Amino acid sequence: MNKYNEVEYLMISGIQHFAFCRRQWGLIHIDKKWAENYHTTLGEQIHERVHDPFLNEKRKDVIIARGMKVVSHELGITGECDVVELRQDKDGVPVFGHRGLFSVYPIEYKKGKPKVSDEDVLQLVAQTICLEEMFCFPIHYGAIYYATTKRREEIKITAELKQKVKDYFIEMHSYFQNQHIPQVKKSKKCQQCSLKELCIPEDNGKSVLEYIHLAMKEE
């Protein structure tokens, strides 16, 4: 029996927002607000290229699946993997429509370069948890491809990372079910947030109340 109804399933991609800033996640996934900036637009362009169905291919013993829909009923999450490489492996699992056995290797595409923080890694690990549940096969490694460096960074999928992802999604489900947007302290990373003007409108010389009144007049 599933822990969550389908309408309660959270987007996998949300964990990168949550890890970056709980309030940003709340504004996007609970309040449904989104303000595009250079960073989000560039990221979407990269993902559109990756998810192009005409780029699906097979290279020797590797099937390259793009935009694969994934889900974890245990965690109540769903989304897409940018790329999943299915590699022929005698200890792997069968894949419908293909001969042989395959191991599963997820790859997440990101703009920029590797981060010191772990939000990108947590998104990859969340995808891995979904793939393990779907394929009934353990996945020990995945990779993140960064557009700036044009390199894959291989990530070891540890039990500690999986537990962190699970704990985050439990917390996210609690906020979502209560429709509560978390409050956070202002920090340096606010300057890079695409929701800065919605989150802290007082930076523009207006009070929050003035911002709300102005927004209502513009609707």
mmCIF file of C-alpha atoms in Angstrom, residues 49-219:
data_model
loop_
_atom_site.group_PDB
_atom_site.id
_atom_site.type_symbol
_atom_site.label_atom_id
_atom_site.label_comp_id
_atom_site.label_asym_id
_atom_site.label_seq_id
_atom_site.Cartn_x
_atom_site.Cartn_y
_atom_site.Cartn_z
ATOM 1 C CA ARG A 49 18.532 19.553 -25.214
ATOM 2 C CA VAL A 50 19.095 16.545 -22.995
ATOM 3 C CA HIS A 51 15.413 15.534 -23.045
ATOM 4 C CA ASP A 52 15.103 15.702 -26.843
ATOM 5 C CA PRO A 53 13.578 12.283 -27.682
ATOM 6 C CA PHE A 54 15.365 12.278 -31.051
ATOM 7 C CA LEU A 55 18.686 12.066 -29.193
ATOM 8 C CA ASN A 56 17.935 8.614 -27.762
ATOM 9 C CA GLU A 57 20.593 6.193 -28.880
ATOM 10 C CA LYS A 58 22.482 2.972 -28.365
ATOM 11 C CA ARG A 59 26.255 2.783 -28.321
ATOM 12 C CA LYS A 60 27.669 -0.719 -28.465
ATOM 13 C CA ASP A 61 26.670 -2.283 -25.140
ATOM 14 C CA VAL A 62 25.077 0.862 -23.681
ATOM 15 C CA ILE A 63 21.452 1.980 -24.095
ATOM 16 C CA ILE A 64 21.111 5.731 -23.509
ATOM 17 C CA ALA A 65 17.611 6.636 -22.293
ATOM 18 C CA ARG A 66 16.743 10.344 -22.052
ATOM 19 C CA GLY A 67 13.938 11.972 -20.079
ATOM 20 C CA MET A 68 13.037 8.710 -18.328
ATOM 21 C CA LYS A 69 9.984 9.059 -16.067
ATOM 22 C CA VAL A 70 10.732 7.754 -12.575
ATOM 23 C CA VAL A 71 8.805 7.370 -9.336
ATOM 24 C CA SER A 72 9.217 6.179 -5.757
ATOM 25 C CA HIS A 73 5.964 5.165 -4.098
ATOM 26 C CA GLU A 74 7.807 4.733 -0.809
ATOM 27 C CA LEU A 75 8.967 8.371 -0.749
ATOM 28 C CA GLY A 76 6.010 9.798 -2.665
ATOM 29 C CA ILE A 77 8.142 11.460 -5.352
ATOM 30 C CA THR A 78 8.179 11.573 -9.140
ATOM 31 C CA GLY A 79 10.088 13.223 -11.968
ATOM 32 C CA GLU A 80 12.447 12.633 -14.873
ATOM 33 C CA CYS A 81 16.056 11.550 -15.170
ATOM 34 C CA ASP A 82 18.036 13.572 -17.696
ATOM 35 C CA VAL A 83 19.942 10.493 -18.855
ATOM 36 C CA VAL A 84 20.003 6.877 -17.728
ATOM 37 C CA GLU A 85 22.699 4.632 -19.165
ATOM 38 C CA LEU A 86 21.750 0.963 -19.217
ATOM 39 C CA ARG A 87 25.036 -0.893 -19.455
ATOM 40 C CA GLN A 88 25.306 -4.560 -20.344
ATOM 41 C CA ASP A 89 26.267 -6.405 -17.173
ATOM 42 C CA LYS A 90 26.104 -10.131 -16.469
ATOM 43 C CA ASP A 91 25.006 -9.303 -12.915
ATOM 44 C CA GLY A 92 22.386 -6.793 -14.044
ATOM 45 C CA VAL A 93 18.649 -6.898 -14.679
ATOM 46 C CA PRO A 94 16.611 -7.538 -17.854
ATOM 47 C CA VAL A 95 15.326 -4.541 -19.831
ATOM 48 C CA PHE A 96 12.155 -4.880 -21.896
ATOM 49 C CA GLY A 97 12.841 -5.031 -25.632
ATOM 50 C CA HIS A 98 16.557 -5.748 -25.285
ATOM 51 C CA ARG A 99 18.599 -8.911 -24.976
ATOM 52 C CA GLY A 100 20.924 -9.450 -22.069
ATOM 53 C CA LEU A 101 21.208 -7.978 -18.589
ATOM 54 C CA PHE A 102 21.970 -4.372 -17.706
ATOM 55 C CA SER A 103 23.202 -2.243 -14.813
ATOM 56 C CA VAL A 104 21.668 1.203 -14.268
ATOM 57 C CA TYR A 105 23.700 4.438 -14.259
ATOM 58 C CA PRO A 106 21.854 7.783 -13.868
ATOM 59 C CA ILE A 107 23.359 11.063 -15.115
ATOM 60 C CA GLU A 108 22.045 14.498 -14.122
ATOM 61 C CA TYR A 109 22.879 17.536 -16.288
ATOM 62 C CA LYS A 110 23.603 20.892 -14.646
ATOM 63 C CA LYS A 111 24.753 24.330 -15.727
ATOM 64 C CA GLY A 112 27.882 25.841 -14.198
ATOM 65 C CA LYS A 113 30.516 23.870 -12.381
ATOM 66 C CA PRO A 114 30.600 21.477 -9.403
ATOM 67 C CA LYS A 115 29.286 23.029 -6.189
ATOM 68 C CA VAL A 116 30.658 22.885 -2.683
ATOM 69 C CA SER A 117 27.097 22.354 -1.441
ATOM 70 C CA ASP A 118 25.287 19.079 -2.047
ATOM 71 C CA GLU A 119 21.940 20.050 -3.629
ATOM 72 C CA ASP A 120 22.901 18.625 -7.046
ATOM 73 C CA VAL A 121 24.117 15.406 -5.460
ATOM 74 C CA LEU A 122 20.909 15.004 -3.466
ATOM 75 C CA GLN A 123 18.814 15.312 -6.629
ATOM 76 C CA LEU A 124 20.876 12.571 -8.278
ATOM 77 C CA VAL A 125 20.516 10.369 -5.197
ATOM 78 C CA ALA A 126 16.729 10.895 -5.202
ATOM 79 C CA GLN A 127 16.624 9.740 -8.827
ATOM 80 C CA THR A 128 18.733 6.739 -7.869
ATOM 81 C CA ILE A 129 16.302 5.747 -5.124
ATOM 82 C CA CYS A 130 13.470 5.830 -7.679
ATOM 83 C CA LEU A 131 15.431 3.760 -10.186
ATOM 84 C CA GLU A 132 16.343 1.178 -7.548
ATOM 85 C CA GLU A 133 12.684 0.824 -6.613
ATOM 86 C CA MET A 134 11.624 0.529 -10.266
ATOM 87 C CA PHE A 135 14.340 -1.860 -11.449
ATOM 88 C CA CYS A 136 14.737 -3.772 -8.154
ATOM 89 C CA PHE A 137 18.466 -3.350 -8.637
ATOM 90 C CA PRO A 138 21.111 -1.685 -6.424
ATOM 91 C CA ILE A 139 22.847 1.377 -7.885
ATOM 92 C CA HIS A 140 26.178 2.339 -6.362
ATOM 93 C CA TYR A 141 27.301 5.130 -8.674
ATOM 94 C CA GLY A 142 25.858 7.901 -10.822
ATOM 95 C CA ALA A 143 27.220 11.091 -12.350
ATOM 96 C CA ILE A 144 26.551 14.808 -12.708
ATOM 97 C CA TYR A 145 27.541 16.489 -15.979
ATOM 98 C CA TYR A 146 28.357 20.198 -15.688
ATOM 99 C CA ALA A 147 27.946 22.355 -18.804
ATOM 100 C CA THR A 148 30.731 24.799 -17.924
ATOM 101 C CA THR A 149 33.436 22.200 -17.349
ATOM 102 C CA LYS A 150 31.951 19.733 -19.878
ATOM 103 C CA ARG A 151 32.881 16.928 -17.519
ATOM 104 C CA ARG A 152 31.095 14.201 -15.637
ATOM 105 C CA GLU A 153 31.623 14.080 -11.899
ATOM 106 C CA GLU A 154 31.057 10.539 -10.668
ATOM 107 C CA ILE A 155 29.127 10.327 -7.405
ATOM 108 C CA LYS A 156 29.172 7.390 -5.002
ATOM 109 C CA ILE A 157 25.639 6.673 -3.804
ATOM 110 C CA THR A 158 26.083 6.033 -0.083
ATOM 111 C CA ALA A 159 23.630 4.956 2.596
ATOM 112 C CA GLU A 160 24.224 8.297 4.333
ATOM 113 C CA LEU A 161 23.199 10.268 1.235
ATOM 114 C CA LYS A 162 20.097 8.126 0.766
ATOM 115 C CA GLN A 163 19.062 8.696 4.371
ATOM 116 C CA LYS A 164 19.539 12.447 4.015
ATOM 117 C CA VAL A 165 17.312 12.436 0.925
ATOM 118 C CA LYS A 166 14.643 10.410 2.737
ATOM 119 C CA ASP A 167 14.737 12.737 5.756
ATOM 120 C CA TYR A 168 14.413 15.790 3.508
ATOM 121 C CA PHE A 169 11.403 14.393 1.674
ATOM 122 C CA ILE A 170 9.681 13.508 4.951
ATOM 123 C CA GLU A 171 10.139 17.144 6.016
ATOM 124 C CA MET A 172 8.993 18.400 2.599
ATOM 125 C CA HIS A 173 5.844 16.263 2.723
ATOM 126 C CA SER A 174 5.039 17.711 6.143
ATOM 127 C CA TYR A 175 5.310 21.289 4.834
ATOM 128 C CA PHE A 176 3.332 20.401 1.707
ATOM 129 C CA GLN A 177 0.501 18.668 3.557
ATOM 130 C CA ASN A 178 0.168 21.648 5.908
ATOM 131 C CA GLN A 179 0.617 24.142 3.029
ATOM 132 C CA HIS A 180 3.200 25.897 5.163
ATOM 133 C CA ILE A 181 5.974 27.971 3.565
ATOM 134 C CA PRO A 182 9.097 27.860 5.774
ATOM 135 C CA GLN A 183 10.684 31.041 7.102
ATOM 136 C CA VAL A 184 14.469 31.414 6.821
ATOM 137 C CA LYS A 185 17.133 33.971 7.698
ATOM 138 C CA LYS A 186 18.488 36.183 4.939
ATOM 139 C CA SER A 187 21.948 35.142 3.724
ATOM 140 C CA LYS A 188 24.463 35.735 0.919
ATOM 141 C CA LYS A 189 22.886 33.106 -1.309
ATOM 142 C CA CYS A 190 19.703 35.217 -1.476
ATOM 143 C CA GLN A 191 21.465 37.323 -4.128
ATOM 144 C CA GLN A 192 21.550 34.333 -6.511
ATOM 145 C CA CYS A 193 17.943 33.327 -5.902
ATOM 146 C CA SER A 194 15.492 33.787 -8.776
ATOM 147 C CA LEU A 195 12.709 34.484 -6.249
ATOM 148 C CA LYS A 196 14.539 37.226 -4.381
ATOM 149 C CA GLU A 197 12.051 39.988 -5.222
ATOM 150 C CA LEU A 198 9.062 37.848 -4.276
ATOM 151 C CA CYS A 199 10.655 36.566 -1.092
ATOM 152 C CA ILE A 200 12.198 39.775 0.290
ATOM 153 C CA PRO A 201 10.541 42.690 -1.546
ATOM 154 C CA GLU A 202 11.799 45.131 1.094
ATOM 155 C CA ASP A 203 15.122 45.068 -0.770
ATOM 156 C CA ASN A 204 13.412 47.202 -3.418
ATOM 157 C CA GLY A 205 12.546 49.898 -0.897
ATOM 158 C CA LYS A 206 8.994 48.622 -0.347
ATOM 159 C CA SER A 207 7.518 46.954 2.675
ATOM 160 C CA VAL A 208 6.050 43.488 2.256
ATOM 161 C CA LEU A 209 2.551 44.961 2.632
ATOM 162 C CA GLU A 210 3.219 47.573 -0.078
ATOM 163 C CA TYR A 211 4.525 44.861 -2.379
ATOM 164 C CA ILE A 212 1.371 42.802 -1.891
ATOM 165 C CA HIS A 213 -0.884 45.804 -2.612
ATOM 166 C CA LEU A 214 1.126 46.640 -5.740
ATOM 167 C CA ALA A 215 0.957 43.051 -6.959
ATOM 168 C CA MET A 216 -2.834 42.999 -6.460
ATOM 169 C CA LYS A 217 -3.250 46.191 -8.525
ATOM 170 C CA GLU A 218 -1.282 44.669 -11.393
ATOM 171 C CA GLU A 219 -3.440 41.537 -11.578
#
